[in-house]
Coordinates of C-alpha atoms in Angstrom, one line a residue:
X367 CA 82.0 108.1 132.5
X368 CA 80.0 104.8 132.9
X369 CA 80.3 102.8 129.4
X370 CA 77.9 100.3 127.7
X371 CA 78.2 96.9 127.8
X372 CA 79.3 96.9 124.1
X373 CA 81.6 99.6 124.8
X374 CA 83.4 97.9 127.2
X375 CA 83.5 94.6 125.5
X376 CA 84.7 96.4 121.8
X377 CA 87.7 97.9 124.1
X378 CA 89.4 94.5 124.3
X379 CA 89.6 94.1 120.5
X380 CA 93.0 93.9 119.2
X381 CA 93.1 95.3 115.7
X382 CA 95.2 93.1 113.2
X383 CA 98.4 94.2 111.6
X384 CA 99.9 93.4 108.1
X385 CA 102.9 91.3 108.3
X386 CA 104.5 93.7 106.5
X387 CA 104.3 95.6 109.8
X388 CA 105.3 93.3 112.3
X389 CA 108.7 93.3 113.7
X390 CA 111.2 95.8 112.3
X391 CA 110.8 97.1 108.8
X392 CA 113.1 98.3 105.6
X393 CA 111.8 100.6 102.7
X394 CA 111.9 99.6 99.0
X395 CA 111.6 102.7 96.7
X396 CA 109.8 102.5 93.1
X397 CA 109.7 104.5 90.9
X398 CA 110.0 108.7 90.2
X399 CA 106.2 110.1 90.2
X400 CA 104.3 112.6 88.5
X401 CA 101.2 114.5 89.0
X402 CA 98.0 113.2 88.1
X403 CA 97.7 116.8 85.6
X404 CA 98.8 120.1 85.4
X405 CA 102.6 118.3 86.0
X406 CA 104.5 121.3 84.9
X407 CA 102.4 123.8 87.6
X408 CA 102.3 121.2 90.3
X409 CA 106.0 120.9 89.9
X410 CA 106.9 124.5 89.4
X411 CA 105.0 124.9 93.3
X412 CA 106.6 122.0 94.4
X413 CA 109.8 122.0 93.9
X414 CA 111.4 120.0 96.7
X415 CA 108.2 117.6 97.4
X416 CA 107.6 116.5 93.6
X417 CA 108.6 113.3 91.8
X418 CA 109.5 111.2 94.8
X419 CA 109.1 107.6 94.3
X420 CA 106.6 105.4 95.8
X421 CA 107.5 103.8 99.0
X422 CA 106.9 100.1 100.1
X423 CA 107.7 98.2 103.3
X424 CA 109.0 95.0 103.3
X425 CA 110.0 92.9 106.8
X426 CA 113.3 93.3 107.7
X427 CA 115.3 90.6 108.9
X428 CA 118.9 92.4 110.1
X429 CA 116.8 95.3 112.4
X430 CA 119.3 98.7 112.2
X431 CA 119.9 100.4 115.3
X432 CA 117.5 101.8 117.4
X433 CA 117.0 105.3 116.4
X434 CA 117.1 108.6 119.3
X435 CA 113.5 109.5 120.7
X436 CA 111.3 111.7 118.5
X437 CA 108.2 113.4 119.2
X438 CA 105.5 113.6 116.5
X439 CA 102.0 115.4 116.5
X440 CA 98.9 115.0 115.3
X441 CA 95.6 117.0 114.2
X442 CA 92.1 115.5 112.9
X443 CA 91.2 118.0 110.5
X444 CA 87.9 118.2 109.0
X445 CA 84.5 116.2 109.4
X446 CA 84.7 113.3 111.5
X447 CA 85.0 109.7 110.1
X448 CA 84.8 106.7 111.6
X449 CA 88.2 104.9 112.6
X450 CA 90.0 108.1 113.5
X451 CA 91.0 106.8 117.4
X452 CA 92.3 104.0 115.9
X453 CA 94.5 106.0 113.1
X454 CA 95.8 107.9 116.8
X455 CA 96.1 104.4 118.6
X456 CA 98.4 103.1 115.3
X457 CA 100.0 106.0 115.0
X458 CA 101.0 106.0 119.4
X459 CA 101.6 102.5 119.1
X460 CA 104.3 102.4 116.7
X461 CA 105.9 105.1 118.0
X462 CA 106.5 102.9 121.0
X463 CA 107.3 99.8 119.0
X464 CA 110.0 102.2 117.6
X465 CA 111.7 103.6 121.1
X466 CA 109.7 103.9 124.3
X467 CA 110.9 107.3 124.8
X468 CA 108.9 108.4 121.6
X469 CA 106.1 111.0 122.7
X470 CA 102.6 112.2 120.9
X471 CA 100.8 114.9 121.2
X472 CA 97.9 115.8 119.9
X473 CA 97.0 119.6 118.6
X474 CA 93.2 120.7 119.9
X475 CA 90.0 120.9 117.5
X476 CA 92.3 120.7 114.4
X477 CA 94.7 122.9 112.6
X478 CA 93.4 125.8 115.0
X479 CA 94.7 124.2 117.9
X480 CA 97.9 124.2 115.9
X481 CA 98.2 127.6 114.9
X482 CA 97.3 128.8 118.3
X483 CA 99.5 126.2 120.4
X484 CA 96.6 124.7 122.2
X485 CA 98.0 120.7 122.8
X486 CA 97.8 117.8 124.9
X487 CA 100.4 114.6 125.4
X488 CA 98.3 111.7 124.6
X489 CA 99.4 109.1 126.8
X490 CA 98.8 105.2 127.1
X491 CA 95.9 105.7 129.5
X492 CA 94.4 108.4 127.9
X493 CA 94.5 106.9 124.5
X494 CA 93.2 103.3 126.0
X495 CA 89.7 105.1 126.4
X496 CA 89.2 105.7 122.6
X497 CA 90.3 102.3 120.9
X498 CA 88.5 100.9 118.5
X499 CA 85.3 104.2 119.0
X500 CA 83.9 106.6 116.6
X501 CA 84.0 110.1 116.5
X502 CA 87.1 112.6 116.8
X503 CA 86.4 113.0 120.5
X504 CA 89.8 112.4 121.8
X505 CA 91.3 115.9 120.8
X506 CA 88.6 117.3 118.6
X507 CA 88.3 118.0 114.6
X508 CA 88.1 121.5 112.9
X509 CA 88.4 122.9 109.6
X510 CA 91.1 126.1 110.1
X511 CA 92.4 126.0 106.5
X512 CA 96.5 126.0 106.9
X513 CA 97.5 127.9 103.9
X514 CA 99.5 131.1 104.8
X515 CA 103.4 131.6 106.0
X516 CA 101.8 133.1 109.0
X517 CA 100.5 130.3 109.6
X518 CA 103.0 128.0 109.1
X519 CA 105.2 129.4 111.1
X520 CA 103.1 130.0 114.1
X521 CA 102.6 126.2 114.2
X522 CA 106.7 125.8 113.4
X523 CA 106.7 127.9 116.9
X524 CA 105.4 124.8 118.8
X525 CA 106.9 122.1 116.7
X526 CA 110.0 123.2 117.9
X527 CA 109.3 124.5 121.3
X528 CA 107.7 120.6 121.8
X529 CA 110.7 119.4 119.9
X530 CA 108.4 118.0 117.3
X531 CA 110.1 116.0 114.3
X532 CA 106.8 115.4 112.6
X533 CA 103.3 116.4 112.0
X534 CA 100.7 114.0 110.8
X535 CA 97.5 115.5 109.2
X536 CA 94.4 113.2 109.2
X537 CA 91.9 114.4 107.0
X538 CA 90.8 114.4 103.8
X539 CA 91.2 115.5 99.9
X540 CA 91.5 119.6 101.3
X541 CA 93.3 118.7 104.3
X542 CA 96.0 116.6 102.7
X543 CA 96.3 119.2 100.0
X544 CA 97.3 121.3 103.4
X545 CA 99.3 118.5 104.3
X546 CA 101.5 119.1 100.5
X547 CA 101.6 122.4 101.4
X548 CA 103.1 122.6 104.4
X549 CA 105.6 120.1 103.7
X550 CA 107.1 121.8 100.7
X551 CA 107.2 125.2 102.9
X552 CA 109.3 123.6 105.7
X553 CA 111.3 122.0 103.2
X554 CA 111.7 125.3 101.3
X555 CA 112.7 126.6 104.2
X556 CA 115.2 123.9 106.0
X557 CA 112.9 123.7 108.6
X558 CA 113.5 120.0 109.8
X559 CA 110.0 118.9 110.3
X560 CA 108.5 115.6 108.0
X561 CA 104.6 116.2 107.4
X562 CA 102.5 112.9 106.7
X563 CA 99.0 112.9 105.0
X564 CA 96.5 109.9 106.1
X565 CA 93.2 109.1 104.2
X566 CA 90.1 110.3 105.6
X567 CA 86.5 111.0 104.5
X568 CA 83.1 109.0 104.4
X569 CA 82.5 110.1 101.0
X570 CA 84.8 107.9 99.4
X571 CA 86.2 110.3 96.8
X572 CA 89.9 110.4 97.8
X573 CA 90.9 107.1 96.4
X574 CA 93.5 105.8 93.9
X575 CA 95.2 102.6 93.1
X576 CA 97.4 103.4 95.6
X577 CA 94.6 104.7 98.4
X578 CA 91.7 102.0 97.6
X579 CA 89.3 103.7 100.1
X580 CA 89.5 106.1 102.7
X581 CA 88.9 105.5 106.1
X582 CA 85.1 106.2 107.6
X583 CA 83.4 104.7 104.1
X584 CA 83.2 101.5 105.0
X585 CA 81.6 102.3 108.4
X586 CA 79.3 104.9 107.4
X587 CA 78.0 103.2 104.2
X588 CA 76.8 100.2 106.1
X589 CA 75.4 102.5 109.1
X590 CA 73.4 104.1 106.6
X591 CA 72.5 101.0 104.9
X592 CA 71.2 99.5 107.8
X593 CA 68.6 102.4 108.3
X594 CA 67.7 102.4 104.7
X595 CA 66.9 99.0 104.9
X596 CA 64.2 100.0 107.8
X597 CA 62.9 102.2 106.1
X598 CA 62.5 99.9 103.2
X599 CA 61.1 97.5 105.5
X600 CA 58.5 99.9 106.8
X601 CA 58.0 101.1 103.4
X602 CA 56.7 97.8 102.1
X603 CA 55.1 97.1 105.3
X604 CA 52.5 100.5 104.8
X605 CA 52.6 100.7 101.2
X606 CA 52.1 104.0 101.0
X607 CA 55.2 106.6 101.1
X608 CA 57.7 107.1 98.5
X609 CA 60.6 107.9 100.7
X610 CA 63.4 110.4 99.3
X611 CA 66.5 109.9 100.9
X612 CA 69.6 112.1 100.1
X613 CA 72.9 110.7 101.5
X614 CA 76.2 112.5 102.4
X615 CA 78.9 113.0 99.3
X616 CA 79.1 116.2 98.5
X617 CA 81.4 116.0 95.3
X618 CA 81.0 112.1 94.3
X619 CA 78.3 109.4 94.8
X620 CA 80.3 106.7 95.6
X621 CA 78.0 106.9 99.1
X622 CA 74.8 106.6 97.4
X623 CA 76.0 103.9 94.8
X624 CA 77.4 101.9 97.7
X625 CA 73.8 101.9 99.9
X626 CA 72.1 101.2 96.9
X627 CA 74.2 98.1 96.7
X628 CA 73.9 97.3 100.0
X629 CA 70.0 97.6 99.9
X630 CA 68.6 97.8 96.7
X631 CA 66.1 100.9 96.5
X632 CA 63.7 101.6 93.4
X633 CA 65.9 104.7 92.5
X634 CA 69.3 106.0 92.8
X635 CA 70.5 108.4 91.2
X636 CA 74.4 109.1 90.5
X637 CA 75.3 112.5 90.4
X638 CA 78.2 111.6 87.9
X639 CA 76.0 110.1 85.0
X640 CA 73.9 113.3 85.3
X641 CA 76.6 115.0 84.0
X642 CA 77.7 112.3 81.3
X643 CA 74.7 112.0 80.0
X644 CA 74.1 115.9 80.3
X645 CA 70.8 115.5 82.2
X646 CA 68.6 118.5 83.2
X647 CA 66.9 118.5 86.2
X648 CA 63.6 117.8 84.5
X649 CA 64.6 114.7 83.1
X650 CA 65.5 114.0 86.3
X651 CA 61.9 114.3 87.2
X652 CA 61.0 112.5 84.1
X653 CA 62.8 109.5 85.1
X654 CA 61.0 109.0 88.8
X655 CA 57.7 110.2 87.2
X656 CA 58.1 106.7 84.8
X657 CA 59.1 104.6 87.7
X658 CA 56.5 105.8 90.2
X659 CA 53.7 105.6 87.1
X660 CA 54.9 102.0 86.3
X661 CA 54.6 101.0 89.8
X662 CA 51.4 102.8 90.0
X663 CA 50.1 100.3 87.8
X664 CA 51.2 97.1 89.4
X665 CA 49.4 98.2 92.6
X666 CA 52.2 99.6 94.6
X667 CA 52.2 103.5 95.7
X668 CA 55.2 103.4 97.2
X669 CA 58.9 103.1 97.5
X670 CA 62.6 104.4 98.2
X671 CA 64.3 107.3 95.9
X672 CA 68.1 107.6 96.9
X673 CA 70.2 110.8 96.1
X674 CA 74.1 111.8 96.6
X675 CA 74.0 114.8 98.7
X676 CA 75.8 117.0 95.6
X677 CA 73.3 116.5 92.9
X678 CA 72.9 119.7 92.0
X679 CA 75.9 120.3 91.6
X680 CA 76.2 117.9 88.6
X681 CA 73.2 119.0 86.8
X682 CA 75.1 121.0 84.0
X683 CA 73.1 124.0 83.7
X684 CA 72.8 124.0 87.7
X685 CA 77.0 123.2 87.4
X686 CA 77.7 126.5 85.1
X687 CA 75.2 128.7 88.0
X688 CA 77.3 127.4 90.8
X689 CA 80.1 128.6 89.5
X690 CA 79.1 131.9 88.1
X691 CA 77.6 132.3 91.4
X692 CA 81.4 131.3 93.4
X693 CA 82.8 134.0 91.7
X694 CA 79.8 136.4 92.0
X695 CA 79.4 136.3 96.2
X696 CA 83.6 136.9 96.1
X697 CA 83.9 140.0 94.2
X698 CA 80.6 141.2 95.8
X699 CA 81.2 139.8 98.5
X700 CA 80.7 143.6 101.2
X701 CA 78.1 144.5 98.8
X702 CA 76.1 141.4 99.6
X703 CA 76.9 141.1 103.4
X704 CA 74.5 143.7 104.9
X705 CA 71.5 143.1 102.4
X706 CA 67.7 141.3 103.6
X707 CA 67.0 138.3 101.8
X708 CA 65.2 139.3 98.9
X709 CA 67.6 142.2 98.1
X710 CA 70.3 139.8 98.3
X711 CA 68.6 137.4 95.6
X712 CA 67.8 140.5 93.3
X713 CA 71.7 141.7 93.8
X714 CA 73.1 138.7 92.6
X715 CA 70.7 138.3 89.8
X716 CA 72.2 141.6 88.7
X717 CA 75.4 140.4 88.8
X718 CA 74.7 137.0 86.3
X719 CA 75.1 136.4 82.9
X720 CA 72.0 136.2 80.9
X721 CA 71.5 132.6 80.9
X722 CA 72.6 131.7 84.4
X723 CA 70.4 135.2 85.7
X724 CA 67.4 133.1 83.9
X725 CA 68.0 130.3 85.9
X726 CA 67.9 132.0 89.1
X727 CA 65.0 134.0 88.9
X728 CA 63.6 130.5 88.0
X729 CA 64.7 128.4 91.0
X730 CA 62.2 128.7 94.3
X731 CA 63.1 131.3 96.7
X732 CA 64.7 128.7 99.3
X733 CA 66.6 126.8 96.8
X734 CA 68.1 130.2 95.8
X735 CA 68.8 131.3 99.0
X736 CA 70.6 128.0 99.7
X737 CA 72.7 128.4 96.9
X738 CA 73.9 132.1 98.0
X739 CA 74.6 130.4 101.3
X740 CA 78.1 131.5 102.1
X741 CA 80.9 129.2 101.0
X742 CA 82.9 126.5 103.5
X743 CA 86.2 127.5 104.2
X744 CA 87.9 125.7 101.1
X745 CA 85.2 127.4 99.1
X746 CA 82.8 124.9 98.7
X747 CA 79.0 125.3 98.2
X748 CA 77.5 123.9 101.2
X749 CA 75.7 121.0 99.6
X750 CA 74.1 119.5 102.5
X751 CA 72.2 122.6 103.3
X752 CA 70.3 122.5 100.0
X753 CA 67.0 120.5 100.6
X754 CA 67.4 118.6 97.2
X755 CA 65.0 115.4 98.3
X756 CA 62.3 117.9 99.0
X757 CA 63.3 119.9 95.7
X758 CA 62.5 116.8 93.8
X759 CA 59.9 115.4 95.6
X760 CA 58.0 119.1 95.3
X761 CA 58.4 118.8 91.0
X762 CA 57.3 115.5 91.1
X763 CA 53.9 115.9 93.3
X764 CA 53.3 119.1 90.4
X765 CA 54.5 116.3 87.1
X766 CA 52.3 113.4 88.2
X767 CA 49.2 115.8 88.8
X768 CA 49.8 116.6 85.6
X769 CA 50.4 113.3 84.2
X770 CA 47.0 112.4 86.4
X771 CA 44.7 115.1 83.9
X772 CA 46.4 113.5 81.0
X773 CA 45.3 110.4 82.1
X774 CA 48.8 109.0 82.4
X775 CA 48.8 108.2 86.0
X776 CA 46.5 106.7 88.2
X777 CA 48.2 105.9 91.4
X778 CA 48.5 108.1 94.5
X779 CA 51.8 109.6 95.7
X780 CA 52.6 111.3 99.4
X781 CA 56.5 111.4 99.9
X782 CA 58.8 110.9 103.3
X783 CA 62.2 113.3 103.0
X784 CA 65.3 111.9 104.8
X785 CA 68.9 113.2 105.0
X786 CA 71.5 111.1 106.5
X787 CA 74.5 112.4 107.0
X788 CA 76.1 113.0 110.7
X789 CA 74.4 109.9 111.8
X790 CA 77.4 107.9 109.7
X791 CA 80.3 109.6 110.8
X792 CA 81.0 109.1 114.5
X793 CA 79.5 105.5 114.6
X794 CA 82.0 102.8 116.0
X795 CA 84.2 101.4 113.3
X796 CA 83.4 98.1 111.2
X797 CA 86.3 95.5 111.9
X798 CA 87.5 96.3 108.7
X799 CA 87.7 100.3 109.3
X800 CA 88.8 99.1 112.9
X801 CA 91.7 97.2 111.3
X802 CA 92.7 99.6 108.3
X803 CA 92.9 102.8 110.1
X804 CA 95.1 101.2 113.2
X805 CA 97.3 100.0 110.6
X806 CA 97.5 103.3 108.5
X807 CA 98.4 104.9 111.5
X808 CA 101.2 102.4 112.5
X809 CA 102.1 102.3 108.7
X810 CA 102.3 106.3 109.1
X811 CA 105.0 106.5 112.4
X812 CA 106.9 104.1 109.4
X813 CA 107.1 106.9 107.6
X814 CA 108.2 109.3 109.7
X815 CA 110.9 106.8 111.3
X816 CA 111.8 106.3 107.0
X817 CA 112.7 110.1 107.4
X818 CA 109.6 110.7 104.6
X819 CA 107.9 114.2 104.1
X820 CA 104.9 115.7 101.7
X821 CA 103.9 111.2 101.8
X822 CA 100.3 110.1 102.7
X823 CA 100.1 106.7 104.4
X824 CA 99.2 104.0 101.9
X825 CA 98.0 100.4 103.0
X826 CA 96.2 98.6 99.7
X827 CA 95.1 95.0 98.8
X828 CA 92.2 95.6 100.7
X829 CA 90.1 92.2 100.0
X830 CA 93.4 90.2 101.0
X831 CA 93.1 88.7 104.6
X832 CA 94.8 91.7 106.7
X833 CA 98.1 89.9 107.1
X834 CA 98.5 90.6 103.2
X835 CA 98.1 93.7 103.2
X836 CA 100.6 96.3 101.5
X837 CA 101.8 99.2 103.4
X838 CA 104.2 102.3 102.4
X839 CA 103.3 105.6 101.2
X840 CA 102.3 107.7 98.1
X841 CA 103.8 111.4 97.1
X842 CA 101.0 113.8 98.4
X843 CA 101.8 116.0 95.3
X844 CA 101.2 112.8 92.7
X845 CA 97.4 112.7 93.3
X846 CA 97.7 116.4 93.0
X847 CA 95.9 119.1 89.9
X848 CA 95.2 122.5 89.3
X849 CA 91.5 124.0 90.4
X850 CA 89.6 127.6 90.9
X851 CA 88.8 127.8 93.9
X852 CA 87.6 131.1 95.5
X853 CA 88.1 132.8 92.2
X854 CA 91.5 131.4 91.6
X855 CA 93.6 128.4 90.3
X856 CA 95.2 126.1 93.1
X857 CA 96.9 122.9 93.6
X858 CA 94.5 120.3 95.2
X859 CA 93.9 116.9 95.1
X860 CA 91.9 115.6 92.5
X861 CA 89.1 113.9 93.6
X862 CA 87.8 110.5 92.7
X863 CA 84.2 110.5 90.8
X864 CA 82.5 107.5 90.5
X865 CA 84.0 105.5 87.5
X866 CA 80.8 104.9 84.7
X867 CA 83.2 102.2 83.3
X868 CA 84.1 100.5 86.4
X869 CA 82.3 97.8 87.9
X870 CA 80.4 98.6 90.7
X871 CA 78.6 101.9 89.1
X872 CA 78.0 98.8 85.9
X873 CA 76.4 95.9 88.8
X874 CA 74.2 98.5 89.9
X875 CA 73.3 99.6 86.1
X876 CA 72.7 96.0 85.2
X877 CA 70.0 96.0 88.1
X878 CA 68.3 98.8 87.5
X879 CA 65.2 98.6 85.7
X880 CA 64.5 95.3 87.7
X881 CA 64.8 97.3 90.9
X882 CA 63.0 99.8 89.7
X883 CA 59.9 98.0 88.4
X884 CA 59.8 95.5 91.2
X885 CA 60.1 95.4 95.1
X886 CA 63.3 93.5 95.9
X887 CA 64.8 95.4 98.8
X888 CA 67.7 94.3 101.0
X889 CA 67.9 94.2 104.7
X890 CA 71.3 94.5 105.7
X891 CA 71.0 94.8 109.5
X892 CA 73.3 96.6 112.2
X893 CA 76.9 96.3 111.6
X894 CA 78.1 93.2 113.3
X895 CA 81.7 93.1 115.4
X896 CA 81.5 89.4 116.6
X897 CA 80.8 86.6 114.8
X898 CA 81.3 84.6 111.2
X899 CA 84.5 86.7 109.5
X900 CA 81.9 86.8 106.2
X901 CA 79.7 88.8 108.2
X902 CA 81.8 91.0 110.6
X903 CA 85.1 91.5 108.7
X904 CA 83.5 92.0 104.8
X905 CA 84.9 95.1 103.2
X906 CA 82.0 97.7 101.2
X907 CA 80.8 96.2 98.2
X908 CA 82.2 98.9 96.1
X909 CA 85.7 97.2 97.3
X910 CA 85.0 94.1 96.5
X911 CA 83.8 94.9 92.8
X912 CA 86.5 97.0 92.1
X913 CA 88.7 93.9 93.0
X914 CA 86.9 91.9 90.9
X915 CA 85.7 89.7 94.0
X916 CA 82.3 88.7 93.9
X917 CA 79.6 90.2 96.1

């Protein structure tokens, strides 16, 4: 395959590594742990993976001896994010560092391959073609759920037929919850196999004090940035769109929030002060009726509407629908399968409460239809398959028509629709996602060479030059709760909604109504790999104000 001239070039960088990692390393233990909630049901399911303490590495000056050869394995589960090659390059790398003799292999297209036995050894050649690229290319990504004994020991087959002493499960908040899982079930069973959890998604919402970000965020947030700031460019240049863009985070906004950071739109609305503040979704259309009406009457007809892909979700009458409407295509689930489109609308009507039936029959059809969608396979609506930019877009044409016969509105309105979402998640990594995910994967062979189980890779202290960095691990099952999910309660991880207190959801608040009234857009360019560290290496805002660094 004939590569680029960047390509080839980014191939030679040489990701940095936390001196915590460099040479031979001891582990200091903290603490017992608990559960973020639910601690008595967490524990009761995890018997033998709950409480353990919080694990730090610290350099270690009389090296032990050097351990027998162990094989590990690996699968990218879920969407891609970018960084993951690098996580599999860590990872390979210090296995080596560890014994020579060490061996990876990777399982194919996620947990399926694993289940099924379809593998590869990744070798030093083979993995030298994917350092320091996007995508999940080098064994594939899928999203098999793992979550049965049948399972389980179908993939204990393999481990021990490739004499496998641990399995490391790159994904993210449903993945790792896998990752718990099957940790506690080989331990359960004195099955000697460690299972390690690293941090992955774009959307940002599997965080903690102990995981400041998860790998991918940083990357995609400035990829979609960059276009955002085009469009804003192009948007000020013609003067006459309002452009609505909706932006991938299903279940948090921390995407959105982070762009709008980056580029300063008019509008961007946060899915989680919806639901503080109990919004409906025509106050929604209230609030970017004002703005485009204000604008309207400072001469400017146009400008840039950003939206977190789950909105809907959050509005709390659309939130109480949802789930009436999870439960609803389970039980009826062979009733619903073989009806034409309209039936199936009328069927699930019938199935509603009162108020949520109401609802319904008031949405348009292909809003309704999107919502019956069936579910992803951890249950999940399928949020970026409901066209919420044109949704809004529609209601506010109809509300400024109105406002127009009222004689509240004068200006003219035409609207662009944009969803970015894939275009984010394969791009190459940012230095920074270059350098945290090589290190979270070297941090993770650690682990397994600490004899850990049920711990996902930790490396924090994120705005510190890399060298400072702090590696170790966390408890899976301490970043753990109790959820319905397909019409039942489960242990998953909780995930991490924008904070209305914290400080970068407050920077963007305090900026607001200035945005919104005037045209002050930021350019932020195509991420940069060479150059000025304050430009090529900077960490997401969102990083940086959480640290209290300045932006």
């Amino acid at each position: 395959m004939k590569k680029s001239a960047l390509q080839r070039v980014r191939a030679e960088y040489q990701p940095k590594l936390p001196k915590d990692l460099q040479g031979d390393v001891k582990v200091k233990f903290g603490e017992a742990t608990e559960s973020v909630a639910n601690q008595a049901e967490i524990k009761e399911r995890f018997p033998h993976t709950y409480g353990m303490p919080i694990v730090q590495f610290e350099n270690n000056d009389k090296p032990e001896r050097v351990e027998e050869p162990f094989n590990v394995g690996i699968i990218l589960s879920g969407g891609q994010a970018p960084g993951g090659h690098n996580v599999v390059s860590g990872i390979f790398d210090g296995l080596k560092k560890l014994n020579k003799e060490n061996r990876l292999y990777g399982f194919l297209m996620g947990p399926a391959g694993f289940i099924n036995h379809q593998y590869m050894e990744l070798t030093a050649g083979y993995i030298a073609e994917y350092r320091n690229t996007g995508g999940f290319d080098i064994i594939g990504s899928g999203r098999t759920k793992l979550e049965t004994p049948e399972q389980f020991e179908a993939g204990l087959k393999i481990l021990k037929e490739l004499n496998i002493k641990a399995l490391v499960i790159i994904g993210g908040d449903d993945s790792n919850t896998n990752a718990a899982v099957l940790a506690e079930y080989y331990k359960n069973i004195g099955a000697d196999v460690q299972v390690i959890g690293v941090p992955k998604t774009i959307d940002g919402d599997l965080k903690n004090e102990w995981i400041e970000t998860s790998f991918g965020f940083d990357t995609a947030c400035k990829v979609y940035s960059e276009v955002i700031g085009n469009i804003q460019r192009d948007c000020n240049s013609a003067k006459k769109y309002y452009h609505f863009i909706k932006l991938m985070g299903r279940s948090a906004s921390h995407i959105a929030l982070e762009c709008a950071l980056e580029t300063q739109p008019n509008i961007c609305l946060i899915s989680e002060e919806v639901l503080a503040k109990r919004m409906t979704l025509d106050n929604i259309v209230s609030y970017i009726c004002y703005v485009i009406a204000e604008r309207a009457k400072l001469g400017w007809n146009f400008g840039t509407v950003l939206i977190p892909e789950g909105l809907i979700e959050f509005i709390p009458s659309m939130k109480t629908l949802i789930a009436e409407l999870n439960e609803v295509l389970v039980e009826y689930a062979d009733e619903l399968e073989s009806l034409e489109e309209n039936e199936k609308l009328e069927a699930i009507h019938s199935h509603l409460s009162p108020v949520n039936a109401d609802l319904y029959k008031m949405l348009p059809k292909t809003i309704a239809l999107q919502l019956s969608l069936d579910r992803d396979s951890h249950g999940n609506v399928q949020v970026s398959l409901i066209e919420t930019e044109s949704l809004l877009s529609e209601m506010v044409a109809k509300r400024l028509a109105e406002m127009a016969e009222d004689g509240q509105y004068s200006g003219k309105f035409a609207a662009q629709h944009h969803f970015f979402g894939y275009e984010g998640r394969c791009a190459d990594p940012t230095n920074f996602d270059a350098d945290y995910t090589y290190a979270l994967g070297y941090n993770a062979a650690m682990l397994i060479n600490a004899g850990l189980t049920g711990y996902m890779s930790s490396v924090r202290n994120l705005t510190d030059s890399t060298e400072n960095w702090i590696c170790g691990g966390i408890p899976i099952t301490m970043m753990m709760n109790m959820e319905r999910r397909n019409g039942e309660m489960k242990p998953v991880i909780q995930k991490a909604l924008v904070n209305l207190n914290g400080r970068p959801y407050l920077k963007f608040a305090s900026m607001r109504e200035t945005l919104a009234l005037n045209t002050l857009y930021q350019y932020p360019g195509p991420i940069q790999y060479f150059g000025p560290a304050e430009i090529c290496d900077r960490p997401s805002m969102t990083l940086l104000l959480e640290h209290n660094k300045e932006i």
